[in-house]
Short mmCIF file of C-alpha atoms and ligand atoms in Angstrom, two decimals:
data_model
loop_
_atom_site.label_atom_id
_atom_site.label_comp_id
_atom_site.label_asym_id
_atom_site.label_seq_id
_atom_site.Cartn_x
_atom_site.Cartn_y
_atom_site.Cartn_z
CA UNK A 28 -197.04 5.37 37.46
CA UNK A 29 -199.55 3.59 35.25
CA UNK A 30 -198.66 2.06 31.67
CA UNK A 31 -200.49 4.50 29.70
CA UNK A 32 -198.53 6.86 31.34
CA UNK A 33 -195.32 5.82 30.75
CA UNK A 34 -195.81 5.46 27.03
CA UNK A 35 -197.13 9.04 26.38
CA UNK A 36 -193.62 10.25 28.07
CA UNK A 37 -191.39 8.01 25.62
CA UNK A 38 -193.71 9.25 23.22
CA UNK A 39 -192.69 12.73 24.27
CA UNK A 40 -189.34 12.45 24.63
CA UNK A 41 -188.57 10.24 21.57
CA UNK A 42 -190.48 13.41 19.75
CA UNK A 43 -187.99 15.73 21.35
CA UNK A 44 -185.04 13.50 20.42
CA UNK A 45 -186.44 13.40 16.60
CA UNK A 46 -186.69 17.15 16.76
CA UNK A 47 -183.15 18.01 18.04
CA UNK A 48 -181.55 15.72 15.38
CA UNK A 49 -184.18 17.60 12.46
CA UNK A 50 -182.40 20.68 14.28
CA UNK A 51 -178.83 19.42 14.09
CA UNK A 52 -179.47 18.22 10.33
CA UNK A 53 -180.23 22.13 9.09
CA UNK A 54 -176.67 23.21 10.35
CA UNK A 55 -174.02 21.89 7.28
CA UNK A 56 -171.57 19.69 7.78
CA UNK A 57 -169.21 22.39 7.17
CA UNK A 58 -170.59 25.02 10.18
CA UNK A 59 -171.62 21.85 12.66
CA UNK A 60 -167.37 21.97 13.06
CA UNK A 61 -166.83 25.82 13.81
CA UNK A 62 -169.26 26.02 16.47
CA UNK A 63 -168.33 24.35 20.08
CA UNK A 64 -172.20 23.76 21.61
CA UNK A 65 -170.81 23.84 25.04
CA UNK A 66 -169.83 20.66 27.27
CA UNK A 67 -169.34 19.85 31.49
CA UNK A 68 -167.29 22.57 32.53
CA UNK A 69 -164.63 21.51 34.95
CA UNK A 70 -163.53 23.30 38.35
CA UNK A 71 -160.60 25.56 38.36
CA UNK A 72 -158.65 25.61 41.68
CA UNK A 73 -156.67 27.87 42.66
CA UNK A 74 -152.87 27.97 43.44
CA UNK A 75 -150.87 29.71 46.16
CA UNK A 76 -148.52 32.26 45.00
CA UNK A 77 -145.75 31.86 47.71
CA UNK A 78 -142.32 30.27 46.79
CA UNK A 79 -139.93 28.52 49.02
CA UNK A 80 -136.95 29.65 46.94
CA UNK A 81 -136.24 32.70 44.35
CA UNK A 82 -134.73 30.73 41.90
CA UNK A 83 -136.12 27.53 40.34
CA UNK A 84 -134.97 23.54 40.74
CA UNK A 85 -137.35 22.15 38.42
CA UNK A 86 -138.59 23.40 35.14
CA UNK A 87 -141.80 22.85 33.43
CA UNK A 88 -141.94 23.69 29.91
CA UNK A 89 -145.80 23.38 28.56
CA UNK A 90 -146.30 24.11 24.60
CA UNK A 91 -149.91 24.75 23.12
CA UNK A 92 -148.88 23.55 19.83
CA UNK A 93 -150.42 26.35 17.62
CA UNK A 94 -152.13 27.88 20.98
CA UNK A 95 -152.73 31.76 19.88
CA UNK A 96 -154.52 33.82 22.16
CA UNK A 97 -157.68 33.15 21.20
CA UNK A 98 -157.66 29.54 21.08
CA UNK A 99 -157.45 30.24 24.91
CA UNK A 100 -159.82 32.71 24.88
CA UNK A 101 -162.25 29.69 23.07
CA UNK A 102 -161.14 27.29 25.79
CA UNK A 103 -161.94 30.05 28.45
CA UNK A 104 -165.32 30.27 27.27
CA UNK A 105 -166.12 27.02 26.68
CA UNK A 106 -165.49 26.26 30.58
CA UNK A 107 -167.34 28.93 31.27
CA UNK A 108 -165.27 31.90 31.64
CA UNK A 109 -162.19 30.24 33.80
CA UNK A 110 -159.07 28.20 32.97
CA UNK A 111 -156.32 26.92 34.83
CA UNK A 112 -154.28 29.64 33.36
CA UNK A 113 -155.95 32.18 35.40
CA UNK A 114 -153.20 31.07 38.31
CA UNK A 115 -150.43 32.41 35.99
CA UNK A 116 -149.53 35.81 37.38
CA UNK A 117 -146.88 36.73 34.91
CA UNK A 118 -147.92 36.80 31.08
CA UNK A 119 -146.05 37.97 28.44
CA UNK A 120 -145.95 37.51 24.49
CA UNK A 121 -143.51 35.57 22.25
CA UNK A 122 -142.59 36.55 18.77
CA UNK A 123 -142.46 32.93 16.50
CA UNK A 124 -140.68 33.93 13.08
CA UNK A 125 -138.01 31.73 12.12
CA UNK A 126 -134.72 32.59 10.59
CA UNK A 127 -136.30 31.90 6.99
CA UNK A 128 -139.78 33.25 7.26
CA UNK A 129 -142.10 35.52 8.72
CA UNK A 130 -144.59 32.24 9.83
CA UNK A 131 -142.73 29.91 11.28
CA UNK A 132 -143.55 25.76 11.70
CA UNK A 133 -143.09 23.65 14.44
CA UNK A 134 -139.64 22.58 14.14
CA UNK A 135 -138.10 26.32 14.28
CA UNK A 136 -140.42 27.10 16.82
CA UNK A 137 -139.82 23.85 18.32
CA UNK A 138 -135.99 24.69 18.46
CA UNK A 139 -135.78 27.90 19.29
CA UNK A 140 -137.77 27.27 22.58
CA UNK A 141 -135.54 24.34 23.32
CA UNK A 142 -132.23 25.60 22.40
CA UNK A 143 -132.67 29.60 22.00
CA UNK A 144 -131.60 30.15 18.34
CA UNK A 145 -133.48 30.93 15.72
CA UNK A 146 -133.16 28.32 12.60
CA UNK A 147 -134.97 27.31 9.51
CA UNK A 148 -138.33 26.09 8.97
CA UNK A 149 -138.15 21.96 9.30
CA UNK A 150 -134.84 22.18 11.45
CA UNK A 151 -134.86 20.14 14.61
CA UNK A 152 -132.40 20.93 16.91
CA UNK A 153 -129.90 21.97 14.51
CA UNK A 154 -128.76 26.04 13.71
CA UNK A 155 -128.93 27.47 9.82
CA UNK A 156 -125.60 25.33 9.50
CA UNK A 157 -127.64 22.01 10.06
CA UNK A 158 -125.07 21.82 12.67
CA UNK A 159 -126.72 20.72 16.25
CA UNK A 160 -127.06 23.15 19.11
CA UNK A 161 -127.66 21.93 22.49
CA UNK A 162 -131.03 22.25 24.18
CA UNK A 163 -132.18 22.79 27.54
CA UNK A 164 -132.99 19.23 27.86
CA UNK A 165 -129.89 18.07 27.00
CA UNK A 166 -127.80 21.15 29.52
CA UNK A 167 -130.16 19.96 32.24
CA UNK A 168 -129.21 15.83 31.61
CA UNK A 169 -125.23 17.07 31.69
CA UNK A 170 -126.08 18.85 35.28
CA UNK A 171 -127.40 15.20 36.45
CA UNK A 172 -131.05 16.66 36.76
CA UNK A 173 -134.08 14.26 35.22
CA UNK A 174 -135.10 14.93 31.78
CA UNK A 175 -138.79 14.22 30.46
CA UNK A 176 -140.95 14.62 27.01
CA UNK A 177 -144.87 14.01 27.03
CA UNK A 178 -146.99 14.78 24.11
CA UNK A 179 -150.20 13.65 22.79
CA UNK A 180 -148.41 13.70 18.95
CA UNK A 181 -145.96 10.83 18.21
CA UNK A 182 -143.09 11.40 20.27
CA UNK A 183 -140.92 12.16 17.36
CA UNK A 184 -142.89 14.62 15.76
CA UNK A 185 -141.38 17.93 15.73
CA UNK A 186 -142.12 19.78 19.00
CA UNK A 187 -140.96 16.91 21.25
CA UNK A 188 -137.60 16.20 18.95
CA UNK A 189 -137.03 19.69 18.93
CA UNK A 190 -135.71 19.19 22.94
CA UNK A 191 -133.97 15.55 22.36
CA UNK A 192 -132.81 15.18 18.69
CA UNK A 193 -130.57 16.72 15.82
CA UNK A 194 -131.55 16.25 12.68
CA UNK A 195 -131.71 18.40 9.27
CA UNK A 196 -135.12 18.03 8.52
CA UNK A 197 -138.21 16.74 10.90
CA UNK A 198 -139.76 14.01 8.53
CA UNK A 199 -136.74 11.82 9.37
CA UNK A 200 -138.88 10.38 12.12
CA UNK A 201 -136.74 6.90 11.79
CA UNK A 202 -133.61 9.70 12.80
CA UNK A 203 -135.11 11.59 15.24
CA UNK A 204 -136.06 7.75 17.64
CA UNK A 205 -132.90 6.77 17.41
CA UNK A 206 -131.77 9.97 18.51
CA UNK A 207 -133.80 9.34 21.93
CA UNK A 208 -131.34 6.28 22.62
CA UNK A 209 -128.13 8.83 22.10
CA UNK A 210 -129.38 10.58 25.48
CA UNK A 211 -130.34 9.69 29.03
CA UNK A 212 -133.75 11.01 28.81
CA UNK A 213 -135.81 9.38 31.63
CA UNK A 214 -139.23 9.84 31.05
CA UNK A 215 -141.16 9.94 27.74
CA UNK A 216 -144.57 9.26 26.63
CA UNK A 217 -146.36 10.10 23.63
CA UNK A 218 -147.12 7.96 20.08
CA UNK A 219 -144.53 6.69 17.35
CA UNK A 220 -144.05 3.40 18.50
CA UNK A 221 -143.73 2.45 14.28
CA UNK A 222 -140.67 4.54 14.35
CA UNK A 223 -138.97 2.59 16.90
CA UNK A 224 -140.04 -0.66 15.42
CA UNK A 225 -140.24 -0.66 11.92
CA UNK A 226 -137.23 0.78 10.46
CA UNK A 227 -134.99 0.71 7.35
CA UNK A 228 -132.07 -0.32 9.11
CA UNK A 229 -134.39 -3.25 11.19
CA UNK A 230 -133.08 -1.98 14.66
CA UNK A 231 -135.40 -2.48 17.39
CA UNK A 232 -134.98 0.68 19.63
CA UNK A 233 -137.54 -0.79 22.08
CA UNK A 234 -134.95 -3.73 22.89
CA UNK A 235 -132.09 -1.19 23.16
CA UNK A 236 -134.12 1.12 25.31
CA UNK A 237 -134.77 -2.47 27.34
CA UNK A 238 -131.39 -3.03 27.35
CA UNK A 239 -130.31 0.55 28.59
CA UNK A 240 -132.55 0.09 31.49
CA UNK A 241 -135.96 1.27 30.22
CA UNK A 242 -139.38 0.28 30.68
CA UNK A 243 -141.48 0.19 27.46
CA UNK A 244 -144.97 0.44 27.88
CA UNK A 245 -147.93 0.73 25.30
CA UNK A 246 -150.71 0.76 27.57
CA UNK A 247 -152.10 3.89 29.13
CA UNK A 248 -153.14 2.43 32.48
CA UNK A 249 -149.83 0.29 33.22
CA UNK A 250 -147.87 3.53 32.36
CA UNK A 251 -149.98 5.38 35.19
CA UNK A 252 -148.72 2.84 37.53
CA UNK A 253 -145.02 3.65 37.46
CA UNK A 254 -143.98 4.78 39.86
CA UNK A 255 -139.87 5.15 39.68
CA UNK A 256 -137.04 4.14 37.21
CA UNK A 257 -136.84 4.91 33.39
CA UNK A 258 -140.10 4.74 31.32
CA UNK A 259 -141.06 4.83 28.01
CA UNK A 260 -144.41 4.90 26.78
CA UNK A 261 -145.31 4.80 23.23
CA UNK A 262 -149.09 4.70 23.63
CA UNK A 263 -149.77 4.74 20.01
CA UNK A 264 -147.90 3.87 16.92
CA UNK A 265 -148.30 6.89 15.25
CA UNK A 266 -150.01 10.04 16.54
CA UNK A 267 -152.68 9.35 19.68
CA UNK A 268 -156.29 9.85 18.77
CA UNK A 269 -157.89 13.10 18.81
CA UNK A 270 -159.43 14.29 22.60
CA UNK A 271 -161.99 12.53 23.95
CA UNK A 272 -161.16 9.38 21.62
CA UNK A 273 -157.65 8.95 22.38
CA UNK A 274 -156.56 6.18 25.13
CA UNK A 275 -153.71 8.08 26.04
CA UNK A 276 -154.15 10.41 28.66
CA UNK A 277 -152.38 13.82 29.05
CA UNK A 278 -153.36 14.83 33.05
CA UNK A 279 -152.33 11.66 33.83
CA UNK A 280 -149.28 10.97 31.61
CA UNK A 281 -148.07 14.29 32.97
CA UNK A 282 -148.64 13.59 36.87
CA UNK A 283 -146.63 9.94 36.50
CA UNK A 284 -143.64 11.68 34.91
CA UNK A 285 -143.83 14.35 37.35
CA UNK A 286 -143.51 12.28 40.22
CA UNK A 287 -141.11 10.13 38.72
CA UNK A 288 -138.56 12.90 37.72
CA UNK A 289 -139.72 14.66 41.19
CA UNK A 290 -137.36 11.53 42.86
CA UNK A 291 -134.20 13.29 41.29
CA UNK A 292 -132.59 15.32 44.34
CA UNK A 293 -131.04 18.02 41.21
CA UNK A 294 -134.43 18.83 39.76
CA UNK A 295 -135.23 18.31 36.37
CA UNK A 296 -137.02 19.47 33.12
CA UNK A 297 -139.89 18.60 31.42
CA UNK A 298 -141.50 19.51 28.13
CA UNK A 299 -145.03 18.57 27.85
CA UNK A 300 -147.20 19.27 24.79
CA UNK A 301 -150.73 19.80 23.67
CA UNK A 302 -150.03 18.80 20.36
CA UNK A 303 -153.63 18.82 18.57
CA UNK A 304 -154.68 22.82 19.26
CA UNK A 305 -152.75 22.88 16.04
CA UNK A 306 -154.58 20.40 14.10
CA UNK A 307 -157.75 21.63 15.24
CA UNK A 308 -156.46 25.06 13.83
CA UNK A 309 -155.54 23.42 10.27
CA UNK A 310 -158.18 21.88 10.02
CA UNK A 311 -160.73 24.78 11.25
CA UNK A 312 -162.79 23.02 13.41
CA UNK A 313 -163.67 24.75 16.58
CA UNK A 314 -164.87 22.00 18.06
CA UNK A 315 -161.39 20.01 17.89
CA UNK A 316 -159.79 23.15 19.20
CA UNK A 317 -161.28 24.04 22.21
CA UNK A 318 -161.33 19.79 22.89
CA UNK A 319 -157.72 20.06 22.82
CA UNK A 320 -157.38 22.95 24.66
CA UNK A 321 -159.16 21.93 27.71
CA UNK A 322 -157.28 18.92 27.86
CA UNK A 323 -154.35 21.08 27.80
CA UNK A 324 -155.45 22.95 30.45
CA UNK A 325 -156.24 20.46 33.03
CA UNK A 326 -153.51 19.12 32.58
CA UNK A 327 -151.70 22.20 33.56
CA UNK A 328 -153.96 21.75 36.36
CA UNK A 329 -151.56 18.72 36.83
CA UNK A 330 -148.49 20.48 36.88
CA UNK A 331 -149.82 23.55 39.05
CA UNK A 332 -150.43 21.08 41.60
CA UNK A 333 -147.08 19.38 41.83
CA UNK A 334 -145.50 23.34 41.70
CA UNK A 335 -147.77 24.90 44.29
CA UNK A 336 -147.24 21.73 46.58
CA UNK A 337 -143.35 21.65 45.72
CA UNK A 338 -142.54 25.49 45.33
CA UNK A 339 -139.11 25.16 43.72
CA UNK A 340 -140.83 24.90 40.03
CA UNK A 341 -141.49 27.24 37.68
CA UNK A 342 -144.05 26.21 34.93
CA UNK A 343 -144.05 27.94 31.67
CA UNK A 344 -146.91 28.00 29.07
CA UNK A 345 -146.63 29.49 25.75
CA UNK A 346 -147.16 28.36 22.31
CA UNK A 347 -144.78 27.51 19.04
CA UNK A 348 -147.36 29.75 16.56
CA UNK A 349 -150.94 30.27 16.38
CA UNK A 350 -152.73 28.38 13.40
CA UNK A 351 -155.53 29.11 11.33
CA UNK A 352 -155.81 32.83 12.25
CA UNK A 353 -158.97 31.83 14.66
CA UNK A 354 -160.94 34.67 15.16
CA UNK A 355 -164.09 34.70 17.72
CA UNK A 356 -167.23 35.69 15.81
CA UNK A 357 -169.79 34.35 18.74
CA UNK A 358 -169.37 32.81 22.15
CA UNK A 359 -171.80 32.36 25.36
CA UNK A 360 -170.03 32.36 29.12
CA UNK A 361 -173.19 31.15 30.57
CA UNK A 362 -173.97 28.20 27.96
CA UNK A 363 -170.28 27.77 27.05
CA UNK A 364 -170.86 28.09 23.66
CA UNK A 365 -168.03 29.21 20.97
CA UNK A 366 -168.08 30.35 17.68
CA UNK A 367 -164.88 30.69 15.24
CA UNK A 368 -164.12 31.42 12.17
CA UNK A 369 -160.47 30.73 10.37
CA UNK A 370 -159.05 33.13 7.08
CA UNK A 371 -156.33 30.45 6.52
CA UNK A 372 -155.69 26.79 7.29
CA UNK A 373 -151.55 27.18 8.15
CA UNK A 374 -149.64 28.69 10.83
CA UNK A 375 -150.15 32.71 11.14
CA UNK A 376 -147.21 35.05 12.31
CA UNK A 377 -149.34 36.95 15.24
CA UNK A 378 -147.23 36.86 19.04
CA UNK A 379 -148.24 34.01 21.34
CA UNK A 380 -148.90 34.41 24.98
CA UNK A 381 -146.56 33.25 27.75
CA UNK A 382 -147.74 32.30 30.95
CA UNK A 383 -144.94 31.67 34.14
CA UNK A 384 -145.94 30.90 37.37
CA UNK A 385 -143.47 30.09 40.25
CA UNK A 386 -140.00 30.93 41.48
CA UNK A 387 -138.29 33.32 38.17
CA UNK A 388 -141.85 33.83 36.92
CA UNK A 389 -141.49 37.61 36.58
CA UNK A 390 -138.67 37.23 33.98
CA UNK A 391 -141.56 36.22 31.51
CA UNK A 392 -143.27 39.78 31.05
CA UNK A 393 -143.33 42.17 28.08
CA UNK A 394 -142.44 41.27 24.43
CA UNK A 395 -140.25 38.65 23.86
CA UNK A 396 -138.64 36.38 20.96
CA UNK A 397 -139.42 33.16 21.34
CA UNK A 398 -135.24 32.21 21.70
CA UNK A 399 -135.77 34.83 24.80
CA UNK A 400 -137.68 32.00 26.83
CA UNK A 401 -135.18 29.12 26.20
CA UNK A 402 -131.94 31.75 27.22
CA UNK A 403 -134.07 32.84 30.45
CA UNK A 404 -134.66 28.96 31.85
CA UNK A 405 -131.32 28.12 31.15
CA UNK A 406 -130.36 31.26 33.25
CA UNK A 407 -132.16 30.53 36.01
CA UNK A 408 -131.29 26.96 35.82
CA UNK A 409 -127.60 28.31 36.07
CA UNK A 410 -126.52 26.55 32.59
MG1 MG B 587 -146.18 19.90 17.86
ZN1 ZN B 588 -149.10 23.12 12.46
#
């Protein structure tokens, strides 16, 4: 290729380049975020349906925080017109309101997943008494199975304290940590390393969690190298980044706690959040939405692995509430494009899907309450 050559292509394509940003500039700031252009779609395998056993020895508990219907429906799209949810044979939907209000926030929903009563709005693991009510978590730890919380929010927040702490109202973050050391829990990894470390009463829970047998670990790729024994990773010191930004990684988080609860010969439970769909939906950006959506879903690519390879775990998906009242209004399965639109920043009242795949998967069909879904695990977990 000659020189003169060469130069009338960069020419050509640093035109093109010019143009697409002029392009990009004539959308507003304010539409560039409720329209997902379309990214790399991913592959979606899929999973045997064939169970060793009827009934269930490990439990997977995945919550979309704020994942309605169509935020799946967006992700869906996005990769092109398959998810890893299409291996979920059994669907079902989940009525959210709390005992206080028709919309309920992620602490009620939180709790009445975890512990199958309905409660107030901010209550985190406690009843309308304040009083505390055990969770599934906590039935399965008493039964000597593994326990294990992942989420890509801080690790106190409310959906993940929901399973491990008791507390009256779900901004006492300081509360809900030191909650964590009241249990055996053996796996955990998600942000709010502050609330371990910097606290009004100057306890360091990392050096008790040390001392009751725990490895703390901040970094992303060390935590993906454990292999056995109790972990906790606080990858961030408040909430992890936003998807793709954020160092800590939800496939992978999820596959090392997997296979180190998997070593417990009674099972175990795990509860492992997508905790952004929800911010995405405050904040009614599209874009954020289906981001955090699709690293939901692959990671519950994760977990369909370990189940169709172990076939004694049931895996269910569902969500605490939908947010933002995200509504379609354009979409491409061929480009992956998605379009939204939002009437309201905050939490809606609409029913929330439920997906179950594996061994008791058919008990998650028709309309449910949301407390229906805790009371059914802890059934077939024989609490
Ligand atoms: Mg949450
Ligand atoms: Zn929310």
């Amino acid at each position: 290729m000659n020189l003169k050559l060469i130069l009338v292509l960069v020419l050509i394509f640093g035109v093109q380049q010019l143009y697409s940003q002029e392009n990009y500039k004539t959308i507003s700031k304010e539409d560039s975020t409720k329209t997902y252009p379309g990214g790399k779609p991913y592959e979606v395998k899929t999973f045997k349906q064939k169970f060793k056993a009827k009934k269930p020895k490990n439990v997977i508990m995945m919550i979309g925080d704020g994942m309605g219907t169509t935020a799946v429906f967006a992700g869906l799209t996005a990769n092109r017109g398959h998810l890893f949810l299409d291996n979920f044979k059994h669907v079902g939907f989940s009525k959210t309101q709390s005992s206080n209000g028709y919309i309920t926030d992620s602490a009620a929903g939180g709790t009445a997943l975890s512990a199958g009563q309905k409660t107030y709005n901010g209550a985190i693991g406690v009843n309308t008494d304040t009083v505390a009510i055990k969770t599934v978590l906590e039935m399965a730890e008493d039964k000597g199975m593994a326990t294990g919380l992942v989420s890509t929010s801080a690790i106190t927040h409310a959906t993940p304290a929901s399973y491990i702490a008791h507390q009256g109202s779900r901004g006492s973050y300081e509360d809900i940590a030191a909650d964590f050391l009241k249990t055996d829990i053996d796996v955990f990894i998600g942000g709010g390393y502050k609330h371990f470390t910097v606290r009004k009463d100057k306890r360091d829970l990392t050096s008790e969690l040390k001392q009751k047998g725990y490895l703390v670990l901040r970094d992303m790729d060390e935590i993906a190298k454990v292999k056995s024994g109790k972990l906790a990773g606080l990858t961030s010191d408040e909430h992890n980044e936003v998807y793709p930004k954020r160092k800590m990684n939800l496939p992978i988080a999820t596959q090392t706690a997997l296979n180190i609860l998997d070593q417990n010969k009674k099972g175990f439970f795990i509860m492992i959040e997508g905790s952004q769909i929800d911010w995405g939906g405050h904040a009614n950006n599209t874009i954020y939405v289906v981001n955090e959506m699709l690293d939901f879903d692959q990671t519950i690519g994760k977990a369909l692995e370990f189940a169709a390879n172990d076939g004694e775990t049931l895996i269910i998906v569902t969500a605490d509430h939908e947010t933002g009242g995200m509504a379609l209004t354009g979409g491409d399965m061929k480009t992956g494009m998605v379009k939204a639109a939002f009437p309201t920043g905050e939490h809606t009242a609409v029913m929330v899907p439920v997906f179950a795949y594996g061994p008791g998967a058919e008990n998650f069909t028709g309309i449910m309450e949301n407390t229906d879904i805790a009371k059914k695990i802890m059934k077939l977990l024989g609490f």
